[in-house]
CSV table of C-alpha atoms and ligand atoms in Angstrom, one decimal:
chain,number,residue,atom,x,y,z
D,1,MET,CA,247.4,129.2,7.2
D,2,LYS,CA,247.4,129.2,11.0
D,3,VAL,CA,244.8,127.8,13.4
D,4,MET,CA,243.9,130.1,16.2
D,5,LYS,CA,241.8,128.7,19.0
D,6,PHE,CA,240.2,131.0,21.6
D,7,GLY,CA,238.9,129.4,24.8
D,8,GLY,CA,235.8,130.3,26.8
D,9,THR,CA,237.2,133.3,28.8
D,10,SER,CA,238.7,134.7,25.6
D,11,VAL,CA,235.2,135.1,24.2
D,12,GLY,CA,233.5,135.4,27.6
D,13,SER,CA,231.9,138.8,27.1
D,14,ALA,CA,230.9,141.3,24.4
D,15,SER,CA,234.1,143.3,24.9
D,16,ARG,CA,236.3,140.1,24.8
D,17,MET,CA,234.7,139.1,21.5
D,18,GLN,CA,235.4,142.5,20.1
D,19,HIS,CA,239.0,142.2,21.2
D,20,VAL,CA,239.3,138.7,19.6
D,21,ALA,CA,237.8,140.0,16.3
D,22,GLU,CA,240.3,142.8,16.2
D,23,LEU,CA,243.2,140.5,17.0
D,24,VAL,CA,242.4,137.9,14.3
D,25,SER,CA,241.4,140.3,11.6
D,26,SER,CA,244.9,141.6,11.4
D,27,ALA,CA,246.5,138.2,11.6
D,28,GLY,CA,245.9,136.9,8.1
D,29,ARG,CA,243.8,134.3,6.3
D,30,ASN,CA,243.6,131.8,9.2
D,31,LEU,CA,241.1,129.4,10.7
D,32,VAL,CA,239.7,130.6,14.0
D,33,VAL,CA,238.3,128.0,16.3
D,34,LEU,CA,236.0,129.2,19.1
D,35,SER,CA,234.8,127.6,22.3
D,36,ALA,CA,231.5,128.5,23.9
D,37,MET,CA,231.5,131.7,26.1
D,38,SER,CA,232.8,130.8,29.5
D,39,GLY,CA,230.1,129.3,31.8
D,40,THR,CA,227.8,128.3,28.9
D,41,THR,CA,228.8,124.7,28.6
D,42,ASN,CA,228.5,124.2,32.3
D,43,THR,CA,225.0,125.8,32.2
D,44,LEU,CA,224.0,123.5,29.3
D,45,VAL,CA,225.2,120.5,31.4
D,46,GLU,CA,223.0,121.8,34.2
D,47,ILE,CA,220.0,122.0,31.9
D,48,ALA,CA,220.6,118.5,30.7
D,49,GLY,CA,220.8,117.4,34.4
D,50,TYR,CA,217.3,118.9,35.0
D,51,LEU,CA,216.0,117.1,32.0
D,52,TYR,CA,217.4,113.8,33.0
D,53,ASN,CA,215.6,114.3,36.3
D,54,HIS,CA,212.4,115.3,34.6
D,55,ASN,CA,212.5,118.6,36.3
D,56,SER,CA,211.1,120.8,33.5
D,57,GLU,CA,210.8,123.8,35.8
D,58,GLY,CA,214.5,123.7,36.7
D,59,ALA,CA,215.4,123.4,33.0
D,60,ARG,CA,213.1,126.2,32.0
D,61,ASP,CA,214.4,128.6,34.6
D,62,THR,CA,218.0,127.8,33.7
D,63,ILE,CA,217.3,128.1,29.9
D,64,SER,CA,215.7,131.5,30.4
D,65,ARG,CA,218.5,132.8,32.6
D,66,LEU,CA,221.1,131.8,30.0
D,67,GLU,CA,219.0,133.4,27.2
D,68,GLY,CA,218.9,136.6,29.2
D,69,LYS,CA,222.7,136.6,29.4
D,70,TYR,CA,223.0,136.2,25.6
D,71,LEU,CA,220.5,139.0,24.9
D,72,LYS,CA,222.6,141.3,27.1
D,73,VAL,CA,225.7,140.3,25.2
D,74,ILE,CA,224.0,141.2,21.9
D,75,LYS,CA,223.0,144.6,23.2
D,76,GLU,CA,226.7,145.4,24.0
D,77,LEU,CA,228.2,143.6,21.0
D,78,TYR,CA,226.6,145.2,18.0
D,79,SER,CA,226.3,148.8,16.9
D,80,THR,CA,223.7,148.4,14.3
D,81,GLU,CA,220.1,147.1,14.6
D,82,GLU,CA,220.5,145.0,11.5
D,83,TYR,CA,223.1,142.7,13.0
D,84,ALA,CA,221.6,142.9,16.5
D,85,ALA,CA,218.2,141.7,15.1
D,86,LYS,CA,219.9,138.9,13.2
D,87,ALA,CA,221.7,137.7,16.4
D,88,ARG,CA,218.5,138.0,18.5
D,89,ASP,CA,216.5,135.9,16.1
D,90,PHE,CA,219.2,133.2,16.1
D,91,VAL,CA,219.4,133.3,20.0
D,92,HIS,CA,215.6,133.0,20.2
D,93,GLU,CA,215.7,130.1,17.8
D,94,ILE,CA,218.4,128.2,19.8
D,95,PHE,CA,216.7,128.8,23.2
D,96,ALA,CA,213.3,127.8,21.7
D,97,PHE,CA,215.0,124.6,20.6
D,98,LEU,CA,216.4,124.0,24.1
D,99,GLY,CA,212.9,124.5,25.4
D,100,THR,CA,211.5,121.6,23.2
D,101,PHE,CA,213.5,119.0,25.1
D,102,SER,CA,211.4,119.0,28.2
D,103,LYS,CA,208.6,117.5,26.2
D,104,GLN,CA,210.7,114.5,25.0
D,105,LEU,CA,212.3,111.5,26.3
D,106,PHE,CA,215.8,112.5,27.3
D,107,GLY,CA,219.0,110.5,26.8
D,108,PRO,CA,222.7,110.9,25.8
D,109,VAL,CA,221.8,111.8,22.2
D,110,GLN,CA,219.6,114.7,23.3
D,111,GLU,CA,222.2,115.8,25.9
D,112,LYS,CA,224.9,116.1,23.2
D,113,MET,CA,222.6,118.2,21.1
D,114,ILE,CA,222.1,120.5,24.0
D,115,LEU,CA,225.9,120.7,24.8
D,116,ALA,CA,226.6,121.7,21.1
D,117,GLN,CA,224.6,124.9,21.4
D,118,GLY,CA,227.3,126.9,23.2
D,119,GLU,CA,229.8,126.8,20.3
D,120,LEU,CA,227.0,127.4,17.8
D,121,LEU,CA,226.1,130.6,19.7
D,122,SER,CA,229.6,132.0,20.2
D,123,THR,CA,230.6,131.4,16.5
D,124,HIS,CA,227.5,133.0,15.1
D,125,LEU,CA,227.7,136.0,17.4
D,126,MET,CA,231.3,136.4,16.3
D,127,LEU,CA,230.5,136.0,12.6
D,128,TRP,CA,227.9,138.7,12.6
D,129,TYR,CA,230.1,141.0,14.7
D,130,MET,CA,232.9,140.6,12.1
D,131,GLN,CA,230.6,141.1,9.2
D,132,GLU,CA,229.2,144.3,10.9
D,133,LYS,CA,232.8,145.5,11.1
D,134,GLY,CA,233.3,144.8,7.4
D,135,ILE,CA,235.5,141.7,7.9
D,136,ASN,CA,234.9,139.1,5.3
D,137,ALA,CA,234.7,136.1,7.7
D,138,VAL,CA,233.2,132.8,6.6
D,139,LEU,CA,231.8,130.3,9.1
D,140,LEU,CA,232.6,126.7,8.4
D,141,PRO,CA,230.1,124.5,10.3
D,142,ALA,CA,232.1,122.0,12.3
D,143,LEU,CA,229.2,119.6,12.1
D,144,ASP,CA,229.9,119.4,8.3
D,145,PHE,CA,233.5,118.2,8.6
D,146,MET,CA,234.4,117.2,12.2
D,147,ARG,CA,233.6,113.5,12.4
D,148,THR,CA,234.4,110.6,14.7
D,149,ASP,CA,234.5,106.9,13.6
D,150,VAL,CA,232.8,103.9,15.1
D,151,GLN,CA,235.5,103.7,17.8
D,152,GLY,CA,234.8,107.4,18.7
D,153,GLU,CA,238.2,108.5,17.3
D,154,PRO,CA,238.5,111.4,15.0
D,155,ASP,CA,238.2,110.4,11.3
D,156,GLY,CA,241.3,112.2,9.9
D,157,ASP,CA,240.5,111.5,6.2
D,158,PHE,CA,236.9,112.7,6.4
D,159,ILE,CA,238.0,115.8,8.3
D,160,ARG,CA,240.8,116.7,5.8
D,161,GLU,CA,238.6,116.0,2.7
D,162,HIS,CA,235.6,118.0,3.9
D,163,LEU,CA,237.4,120.9,5.5
D,164,THR,CA,239.7,121.4,2.5
D,165,LYS,CA,236.6,121.4,0.2
D,166,LEU,CA,234.8,124.0,2.3
D,167,ILE,CA,237.9,126.2,2.3
D,168,ASP,CA,238.4,125.9,-1.4
D,169,GLU,CA,234.7,126.9,-2.0
D,170,ASN,CA,235.4,130.3,-0.3
D,171,PRO,CA,238.4,131.8,-2.1
D,172,GLU,CA,237.2,135.3,-1.2
D,173,ALA,CA,237.2,134.7,2.5
D,174,GLN,CA,239.5,137.0,4.6
D,175,LEU,CA,239.4,134.4,7.4
D,176,PHE,CA,237.5,131.4,8.6
D,177,LEU,CA,235.6,130.6,11.8
D,178,THR,CA,234.5,127.3,13.2
D,179,GLN,CA,233.2,125.7,16.3
D,180,GLY,CA,235.6,123.8,18.7
D,181,PHE,CA,234.4,120.8,20.6
D,182,ILE,CA,231.4,119.7,18.5
D,183,CYS,CA,231.4,117.0,15.9
D,184,ARG,CA,229.2,114.3,14.4
D,185,ASN,CA,229.8,110.6,15.2
D,186,ALA,CA,229.7,107.6,12.9
D,187,HIS,CA,225.9,107.5,13.3
D,188,ASP,CA,225.7,111.1,12.1
D,189,GLU,CA,224.5,112.2,15.5
D,190,VAL,CA,225.7,115.5,17.0
D,191,ASP,CA,228.5,114.6,19.4
D,192,ASN,CA,231.5,116.2,21.0
D,193,LEU,CA,235.2,115.7,21.8
D,194,GLN,CA,234.7,115.7,25.6
D,195,ARG,CA,234.9,118.7,27.9
D,196,GLY,CA,237.7,121.1,27.1
D,197,GLY,CA,237.8,119.5,23.6
D,198,SER,CA,238.1,122.7,21.6
D,199,ASP,CA,241.9,122.4,21.9
D,200,TYR,CA,241.6,119.0,20.3
D,201,THR,CA,239.5,120.5,17.4
D,202,ALA,CA,242.3,123.0,16.9
D,203,SER,CA,245.0,120.4,16.7
D,204,LEU,CA,242.9,118.1,14.4
D,205,VAL,CA,242.1,120.8,11.9
D,206,GLY,CA,245.7,122.1,12.1
D,207,ALA,CA,246.9,118.6,11.2
D,208,ALA,CA,244.3,118.3,8.5
D,209,LEU,CA,245.3,121.5,6.9
D,210,GLN,CA,249.0,121.1,7.5
D,211,ALA,CA,248.8,124.4,9.2
D,212,GLU,CA,251.9,126.6,9.8
D,213,GLU,CA,251.1,126.8,13.5
D,214,ILE,CA,248.4,125.9,16.0
D,215,GLN,CA,247.8,128.7,18.4
D,216,ILE,CA,245.9,128.1,21.6
D,217,TRP,CA,244.8,131.5,23.0
D,218,THR,CA,243.7,131.5,26.6
D,219,ASP,CA,243.7,133.6,29.8
D,220,ILE,CA,247.3,133.1,30.8
D,221,ASP,CA,250.6,133.8,29.2
D,222,GLY,CA,251.5,130.2,28.4
D,223,MET,CA,252.2,126.9,30.2
D,224,HIS,CA,253.4,127.8,33.7
D,225,ASN,CA,256.0,125.8,35.6
D,226,ASN,CA,253.4,124.8,38.2
D,227,ASP,CA,249.7,125.0,38.7
D,228,PRO,CA,248.9,128.7,39.1
D,229,ARG,CA,245.6,127.8,40.9
D,230,VAL,CA,247.6,126.2,43.7
D,231,VAL,CA,251.1,127.8,43.8
D,232,LYS,CA,251.9,131.5,43.9
D,233,ASP,CA,254.6,133.1,41.7
D,234,THR,CA,254.6,130.5,39.0
D,235,GLU,CA,256.3,131.5,35.7
D,236,ALA,CA,255.6,130.8,32.1
D,237,VAL,CA,257.8,128.2,30.4
D,238,ARG,CA,258.9,129.5,27.0
D,239,HIS,CA,259.6,126.2,25.3
D,240,LEU,CA,258.4,122.6,25.6
D,241,HIS,CA,259.1,119.5,23.6
D,242,PHE,CA,255.8,117.8,22.4
D,243,GLU,CA,256.4,115.0,24.8
D,244,GLU,CA,256.9,117.3,27.8
D,245,ALA,CA,253.7,119.2,26.8
D,246,ALA,CA,251.8,115.9,26.4
D,247,GLU,CA,252.9,114.7,29.9
D,248,LEU,CA,251.9,118.0,31.5
D,249,ALA,CA,248.5,118.1,29.8
D,250,TYR,CA,247.8,114.5,30.6
D,251,PHE,CA,248.9,115.0,34.2
D,252,GLY,CA,246.7,117.9,35.0
D,253,ALA,CA,248.0,121.2,33.4
D,254,LYS,CA,244.5,122.4,32.5
D,255,ILE,CA,245.8,125.0,29.9
D,256,LEU,CA,246.0,122.2,27.4
D,257,HIS,CA,243.5,119.3,26.8
D,258,PRO,CA,245.4,116.0,27.0
D,259,THR,CA,244.4,114.9,23.6
D,260,CYS,CA,245.6,118.0,21.9
D,261,ILE,CA,249.3,117.3,21.4
D,262,GLN,CA,249.2,114.1,19.5
D,263,PRO,CA,247.7,115.2,16.1
D,264,ALA,CA,250.1,118.3,16.1
D,265,ARG,CA,253.0,116.1,16.9
D,266,TYR,CA,252.3,113.5,14.2
D,267,ALA,CA,252.0,116.3,11.7
D,268,ASN,CA,255.0,118.1,13.2
D,269,ILE,CA,253.1,121.4,13.5
D,270,PRO,CA,254.3,123.7,16.3
D,271,VAL,CA,251.8,124.6,19.0
D,272,ARG,CA,251.9,128.0,20.6
D,273,LEU,CA,250.1,128.9,23.8
D,274,LEU,CA,249.2,132.6,23.9
D,275,ASN,CA,247.4,135.0,26.1
D,276,THR,CA,244.4,136.8,24.6
D,277,MET,CA,244.6,139.6,27.3
D,278,GLU,CA,248.3,140.1,26.5
D,279,PRO,CA,248.8,139.2,22.9
D,280,GLU,CA,252.4,140.6,22.7
D,281,ALA,CA,253.7,138.2,25.4
D,282,PRO,CA,255.8,135.4,23.9
D,283,GLY,CA,253.8,132.5,25.4
D,284,THR,CA,255.0,128.9,25.1
D,285,LEU,CA,256.2,127.3,22.0
D,286,ILE,CA,255.8,123.5,21.8
D,287,ASN,CA,257.7,121.6,19.1
D,288,ASN,CA,259.9,118.7,18.3
D,289,ILE,CA,263.2,120.2,19.5
D,290,PRO,CA,264.5,118.8,22.8
D,291,GLU,CA,266.2,121.1,25.3
D,292,PRO,CA,268.7,119.2,27.4
D,293,GLY,CA,269.6,120.0,31.0
D,294,THR,CA,266.4,121.7,32.3
D,295,ILE,CA,263.5,120.7,34.5
D,296,LYS,CA,260.5,122.5,33.0
D,297,ALA,CA,257.3,122.2,35.0
D,298,VAL,CA,255.2,120.3,37.5
D,299,ALA,CA,251.6,119.3,37.2
D,300,ALA,CA,249.1,117.3,39.3
D,301,LYS,CA,246.3,115.0,38.5
D,302,ASP,CA,243.6,114.3,41.1
D,303,ASN,CA,241.1,111.6,41.7
D,304,ILE,CA,243.5,108.8,41.3
D,305,VAL,CA,243.1,105.3,42.8
D,306,ALA,CA,246.0,103.0,43.6
D,307,ILE,CA,245.5,99.3,43.4
D,308,LYS,CA,248.0,96.8,44.7
D,309,ILE,CA,248.0,93.1,44.1
D,310,LYS,CA,250.3,90.9,46.2
D,311,SER,CA,251.0,87.3,45.3
D,312,SER,CA,254.1,85.7,46.7
D,313,ARG,CA,253.5,82.6,44.6
D,314,MET,CA,252.8,84.0,41.2
D,315,LEU,CA,254.0,87.5,40.8
D,316,LEU,CA,257.0,87.2,38.6
D,317,ALA,CA,256.0,83.9,37.2
D,318,HIS,CA,255.8,84.0,33.4
D,319,GLY,CA,252.5,85.5,32.2
D,320,PHE,CA,251.3,87.0,35.5
D,321,LEU,CA,251.5,90.6,34.5
D,322,ARG,CA,249.7,89.8,31.2
D,323,LYS,CA,246.8,88.4,33.2
D,324,VAL,CA,246.6,91.4,35.4
D,325,PHE,CA,246.8,93.8,32.4
D,326,GLU,CA,244.1,91.8,30.6
D,327,ILE,CA,241.7,92.6,33.4
D,328,PHE,CA,242.2,96.3,33.0
D,329,GLU,CA,242.0,96.0,29.3
D,330,SER,CA,238.7,94.1,29.4
D,331,TYR,CA,237.2,97.1,31.2
D,332,ARG,CA,238.8,99.5,28.9
D,333,THR,CA,240.6,101.1,31.9
D,334,PRO,CA,244.0,102.6,31.2
D,335,ILE,CA,246.7,102.3,33.8
D,336,ASP,CA,248.6,105.5,34.5
D,337,MET,CA,251.5,104.4,36.8
D,338,ILE,CA,252.9,101.0,37.5
D,339,CYS,CA,255.5,99.8,40.0
D,340,THR,CA,256.6,96.2,40.5
D,341,SER,CA,258.5,94.3,43.2
D,342,GLU,CA,259.2,90.6,43.8
D,343,VAL,CA,256.0,90.2,45.7
D,344,GLY,CA,253.6,92.7,44.4
D,345,VAL,CA,252.5,95.1,41.7
D,346,SER,CA,250.9,98.5,42.2
D,347,MET,CA,249.0,100.4,39.6
D,348,SER,CA,247.1,103.6,39.4
D,349,ILE,CA,244.0,104.5,37.5
D,350,ASP,CA,241.8,107.6,37.1
D,351,ASP,CA,238.8,106.0,35.5
D,352,THR,CA,237.0,104.3,38.3
D,353,ARG,CA,233.8,103.3,36.5
D,354,TYR,CA,234.7,99.6,36.7
D,355,LEU,CA,236.8,99.7,39.9
D,356,GLY,CA,234.5,97.1,41.6
D,357,GLU,CA,234.7,94.7,38.7
D,358,ILE,CA,238.4,95.1,38.3
D,359,ILE,CA,239.1,94.4,42.0
D,360,HIS,CA,236.8,91.4,41.9
D,361,ASP,CA,238.7,89.9,39.0
D,362,LEU,CA,242.1,90.7,40.4
D,363,LYS,CA,241.3,88.8,43.5
D,364,LYS,CA,241.6,85.6,41.5
D,365,TYR,CA,245.4,86.2,41.4
D,366,GLY,CA,246.3,87.6,44.8
D,367,THR,CA,245.5,89.9,47.7
D,368,VAL,CA,244.2,93.2,46.6
D,369,THR,CA,244.4,96.6,48.4
D,370,VAL,CA,243.0,99.9,47.2
D,371,ASP,CA,243.9,103.5,48.2
D,372,LEU,CA,241.4,106.1,47.2
D,373,ASP,CA,241.8,109.9,46.9
D,374,MET,CA,245.3,109.9,45.6
D,375,CYS,CA,247.0,112.3,43.3
D,376,ILE,CA,249.8,112.0,40.7
D,377,ILE,CA,252.5,114.7,40.8
D,378,CYS,CA,254.4,114.8,37.6
D,379,VAL,CA,257.8,116.6,37.2
D,380,VAL,CA,258.6,117.2,33.6
D,381,GLY,CA,261.9,118.1,31.8
D,382,ASP,CA,265.1,116.5,30.8
D,383,MET,CA,264.9,113.2,32.7
D,384,ASP,CA,267.3,111.2,30.6
D,385,TRP,CA,268.6,108.5,32.9
D,386,GLU,CA,272.2,109.2,32.0
D,387,ASN,CA,272.0,112.8,33.4
D,388,VAL,CA,273.0,112.9,37.0
D,389,GLY,CA,271.1,114.7,39.7
D,390,PHE,CA,267.8,115.7,38.1
D,391,GLU,CA,265.6,112.9,39.5
D,392,SER,CA,267.3,113.2,42.9
D,393,LYS,CA,266.4,116.9,43.0
D,394,ALA,CA,262.8,116.1,42.5
D,395,LEU,CA,262.9,113.3,45.0
D,396,SER,CA,264.6,115.3,47.7
D,397,ALA,CA,261.9,118.0,47.3
D,398,MET,CA,259.4,115.4,48.3
D,399,LYS,CA,261.3,114.5,51.5
D,400,ASP,CA,258.5,115.4,54.0
D,401,ILE,CA,255.6,113.9,52.0
D,402,PRO,CA,254.5,110.3,52.2
D,403,VAL,CA,255.0,108.9,48.7
D,404,ARG,CA,252.9,105.8,47.7
D,405,MET,CA,254.6,105.1,44.3
D,406,VAL,CA,257.4,106.6,42.2
D,407,SER,CA,257.7,106.2,38.4
D,408,TYR,CA,260.9,107.0,36.6
D,409,GLY,CA,262.4,105.8,33.4
D,410,GLY,CA,259.2,105.2,31.4
D,411,SER,CA,260.2,108.2,29.2
D,412,ASN,CA,263.1,110.6,29.0
D,413,TYR,CA,260.8,113.4,30.1
D,414,ASN,CA,259.3,112.7,33.5
D,415,ILE,CA,259.4,111.4,37.0
D,416,SER,CA,256.0,110.9,38.8
D,417,PHE,CA,255.0,110.5,42.4
D,418,LEU,CA,251.7,109.1,43.7
D,419,ILE,CA,250.7,110.8,46.9
D,420,LYS,CA,247.6,111.5,48.9
D,421,GLU,CA,245.4,114.2,47.5
D,422,GLU,CA,245.5,116.0,50.8
D,423,ASP,CA,249.3,116.4,50.4
D,424,LYS,CA,249.1,117.8,46.9
D,425,GLU,CA,249.3,121.5,47.8
D,426,GLU,CA,252.3,121.0,50.0
D,427,ALA,CA,254.0,118.8,47.4
D,428,LEU,CA,253.5,121.3,44.5
D,429,LYS,CA,254.8,124.2,46.7
D,430,ALA,CA,257.8,122.1,47.9
D,431,LEU,CA,258.7,121.2,44.3
D,432,SER,CA,258.4,124.8,43.1
D,433,ALA,CA,260.6,126.0,46.0
D,434,SER,CA,263.3,123.5,45.3
D,435,LEU,CA,263.2,123.3,41.4
D,436,PHE,CA,262.4,126.8,40.3
D,437,ALA,CA,263.3,129.3,43.1
D,438,LYS,CA,265.8,131.9,41.9
H,501,LIG,P1,240.3,128.0,28.0
H,501,LIG,O1,238.9,128.3,28.5
H,501,LIG,O2,240.9,129.1,27.3
H,501,LIG,O3,240.4,126.7,27.3
H,501,LIG,P2,241.3,126.8,30.4
H,501,LIG,O4,240.6,127.2,31.7
H,501,LIG,O5,240.9,125.4,29.9
H,501,LIG,O6,241.2,127.9,29.3
H,501,LIG,O7,242.9,126.8,30.7
H,501,LIG,C1,243.5,127.9,31.2
H,501,LIG,C2,243.7,127.8,32.7
H,501,LIG,O8,244.5,126.7,33.0
H,501,LIG,C3,244.4,128.9,33.3
H,501,LIG,O9,243.6,130.0,33.7
H,501,LIG,C4,245.1,128.3,34.6
H,501,LIG,O10,244.4,128.5,35.7
H,501,LIG,C5,245.0,126.8,34.3
H,501,LIG,N1,246.2,126.1,34.5
H,501,LIG,C6,246.4,124.9,35.2
H,501,LIG,N2,247.7,124.5,35.1
H,501,LIG,C7,248.4,125.4,34.4
H,501,LIG,C8,249.7,125.6,34.0
H,501,LIG,N3,250.7,124.7,34.3
H,501,LIG,N4,250.0,126.6,33.2
H,501,LIG,C9,249.1,127.5,32.8
H,501,LIG,N5,247.8,127.5,33.2
H,501,LIG,C10,247.4,126.4,33.9
H,502,LIG,N1,232.9,124.5,25.6
H,502,LIG,C1,233.5,123.2,25.8
H,502,LIG,C2,233.7,123.0,27.3
H,502,LIG,O1,233.5,123.9,28.1
H,502,LIG,C3,234.7,122.9,25.1
H,502,LIG,C4,235.9,123.9,25.4
H,502,LIG,O2,235.7,124.9,25.9
H,502,LIG,O3,237.0,123.5,25.0
H,502,LIG,O4,234.1,122.0,27.7
H,503,LIG,MG1,240.6,124.7,28.0
């Protein structure tokens, strides 16, 4: 069995849904994971925003605009009144449910219930379309098997046990459908795996089922060697090691959610990135096989803050770094990059929720300076330190750009630069020109 995950644009219109149905119906008895139709989750976030602000009118208008969009999709999607009516009733029910929130107290629990409706809509519309076409598809409700534990981490045993049971109960099914992104938490409330989290669902269910392959179908022909939203003429990379893919996803390559690689990697299940609009294109294969001697791709992560602590007295004294790290740990703030010298240590973070508190606490140990609006540029490929020339190639591409920090040697797969966000475009273009130009 394979897991095939289709993102928002892949199911973003009636015709796209029809295309996906055709594509998966000839692919075998697989588990198909769907995101919400593109734009829906953003609109649901908007609705929740109005409700937080007690703006019932704003919520109502946005709800009815979104409902109109779905009714239009239904008109185009189905060819029989029987299925169109089924879908219309379901859509009315969901939007009536969304309408009930304005009368209640509104908080994060309610917000998550609202955000879950996008995937519930897309999967039901797809289920009925498939059934109308005579495909024996069975919808496995993600809220019955996707579960997080008290730490908010996926509960692998629960997922495996419940998902396997649901599959075993349906021996006649030609294929299975389920919702990406949504889950229940340890308190049995409706929750989610964070924005973009359908990739994570795919990887978790793939690992739970020991799937043959996890396919992430999207609107581009695989992982490109640079951010196609910023740089022209980027090209698809045909093969990545799990670690390379994880670095790229973590450092900003939006095609993959950063959490998606780990479960696949632990279960040693290959991940393939494929293009829904061009299903014959080879895409990108991600697996455990290293490929020496190549620089694969570049990615950038925005909204980074650099923090430097200088302390001529204490820095390299025994236990100093531990004290510094404990401060970050106490605010559950991960450090992305770190550089040390005899008199100072610089770190970068992207979660700035506790920046004020962290700076306050660090001041106990030295002089603290902070640079906002920074960006990490990550060059990924064979960066084994014993190879000569790879890191210097990346470094020399950055020769005209002020670099705040460099990180190399943490893994065999990357070299990262911390620069100003305003220099990102120039840096990405310079790296493409020097590393990938033919
Ligand atoms: P989906 O809705 O299918 O999950 P996403 O929008 O999350 O799709 O991811 C696909 C998008 O990721 C592409 O349209 C592309 O603009 C963007 N992207 C950013 N960096 C890369 C990269 N290195 N390679 C491919 N796509 C990238
Ligand atoms: N629909 C969710 C989002 O837009 C999850 C996903 O698409 O992966 O964030
Ligand atoms: Mg995505």
